[in-house]
XYZ file of C-alpha atoms in Angstrom:
121
model
C 132.124 141.222 159.310
C 130.610 140.025 156.019
C 130.494 142.352 153.103
C 127.140 141.802 151.764
C 127.784 143.606 148.476
C 131.117 141.900 147.617
C 130.964 139.605 144.613
C 133.212 136.719 145.212
C 134.892 134.758 142.366
C 136.361 131.629 143.727
C 138.980 129.320 142.162
C 139.670 126.156 144.078
C 142.160 123.301 144.123
C 140.368 120.091 143.450
C 143.428 117.818 144.059
C 143.306 114.152 144.890
C 144.014 114.584 148.547
C 141.600 115.434 151.477
C 143.056 118.975 151.401
C 141.984 119.468 147.755
C 138.529 118.029 148.616
C 138.255 120.607 151.351
C 139.028 123.567 149.007
C 136.744 122.302 146.310
C 133.783 121.511 148.615
C 134.070 124.926 150.365
C 134.040 126.624 146.931
C 131.039 124.636 145.829
C 129.218 125.436 149.121
C 129.805 129.139 148.498
C 128.509 128.826 144.963
C 125.404 126.834 146.046
C 124.717 129.359 148.841
C 124.824 132.245 146.335
C 127.913 133.596 147.999
C 130.308 133.284 145.078
C 130.863 132.282 141.466
C 133.194 129.371 140.920
C 135.435 129.275 137.829
C 137.276 126.266 136.519
C 140.926 126.573 137.649
C 142.275 123.965 135.111
C 141.090 126.042 132.275
C 143.209 129.003 133.283
C 146.269 126.693 132.804
C 145.398 125.736 129.198
C 143.252 128.617 127.760
C 145.003 131.976 127.682
C 141.985 133.622 126.033
C 139.694 132.394 128.849
C 142.268 133.836 131.389
C 142.375 137.191 129.632
C 138.575 137.455 129.370
C 138.177 136.498 133.047
C 140.776 139.046 134.091
C 138.985 141.840 132.275
C 135.631 140.732 133.744
C 137.219 140.795 137.256
C 138.716 144.270 136.640
C 135.266 145.697 135.840
C 134.033 144.536 139.255
C 136.533 146.913 140.878
C 136.123 147.228 144.657
C 132.736 145.403 144.406
C 134.472 142.021 143.549
C 137.145 139.890 144.872
C 139.049 136.888 143.500
C 139.579 134.241 146.226
C 141.995 131.435 145.579
C 141.453 128.273 147.741
C 144.482 126.000 147.794
C 144.568 122.567 149.358
C 148.216 122.232 150.417
C 151.470 124.163 150.653
C 152.313 123.391 147.043
C 149.770 126.104 146.184
C 148.994 124.937 142.648
C 145.895 127.161 142.314
C 147.892 130.269 143.285
C 150.658 129.378 140.891
C 148.344 128.801 138.042
C 146.807 132.181 138.641
C 150.176 133.907 138.924
C 151.190 132.417 135.579
C 147.996 133.562 134.079
C 148.783 137.172 135.055
C 146.542 137.537 138.291
C 148.193 139.345 141.032
C 145.221 140.819 143.044
C 143.522 138.099 145.032
C 143.059 136.727 148.460
C 144.712 133.371 148.975
C 143.496 130.888 151.563
C 145.079 127.415 152.166
C 143.158 124.615 153.869
C 146.192 123.579 155.908
C 145.803 126.934 157.699
C 142.803 125.457 159.374
C 144.754 122.597 160.988
C 144.018 120.200 158.200
C 146.703 117.714 157.662
C 147.213 116.277 154.134
C 146.252 112.718 153.868
C 145.226 112.473 157.500
C 142.320 114.862 158.460
C 138.904 113.337 157.564
C 136.633 115.516 155.616
C 133.896 117.050 157.902
C 131.028 119.459 157.409
C 132.266 121.542 160.347
C 135.652 122.125 158.875
C 134.149 122.898 155.431
C 132.057 125.483 157.267
C 135.125 126.926 158.880
C 136.724 127.526 155.541
C 133.516 128.985 154.091
C 133.311 131.447 157.002
C 136.937 132.565 156.358
C 136.067 133.251 152.706
C 133.060 135.407 153.353
C 134.420 137.402 156.338
């Protein structure tokens, strides 16, 4: 069941493969639909001050907020970047958990919708 009051902060892989496209497009759909706020994953890797500020902001949300990391493939770059930035409390979703095969599964609106549903439920 969807938690109407939960503020989602989404970080997504935007890798070169179809799997990265899926995670990025799902995050953008959530943001466009007002279901979440998307932050720049790459910035966490290069800007420790941004990471620390973001961490404090997420902590102020408490139980009203949730960090969701969308990864595109089993390498889990997004999750690894966030771990190295000191983030340990998050929900991790990988596009390959939806039967998407890296380099093979065409990007479709239906599959993007499936990922979006998993994030908001």
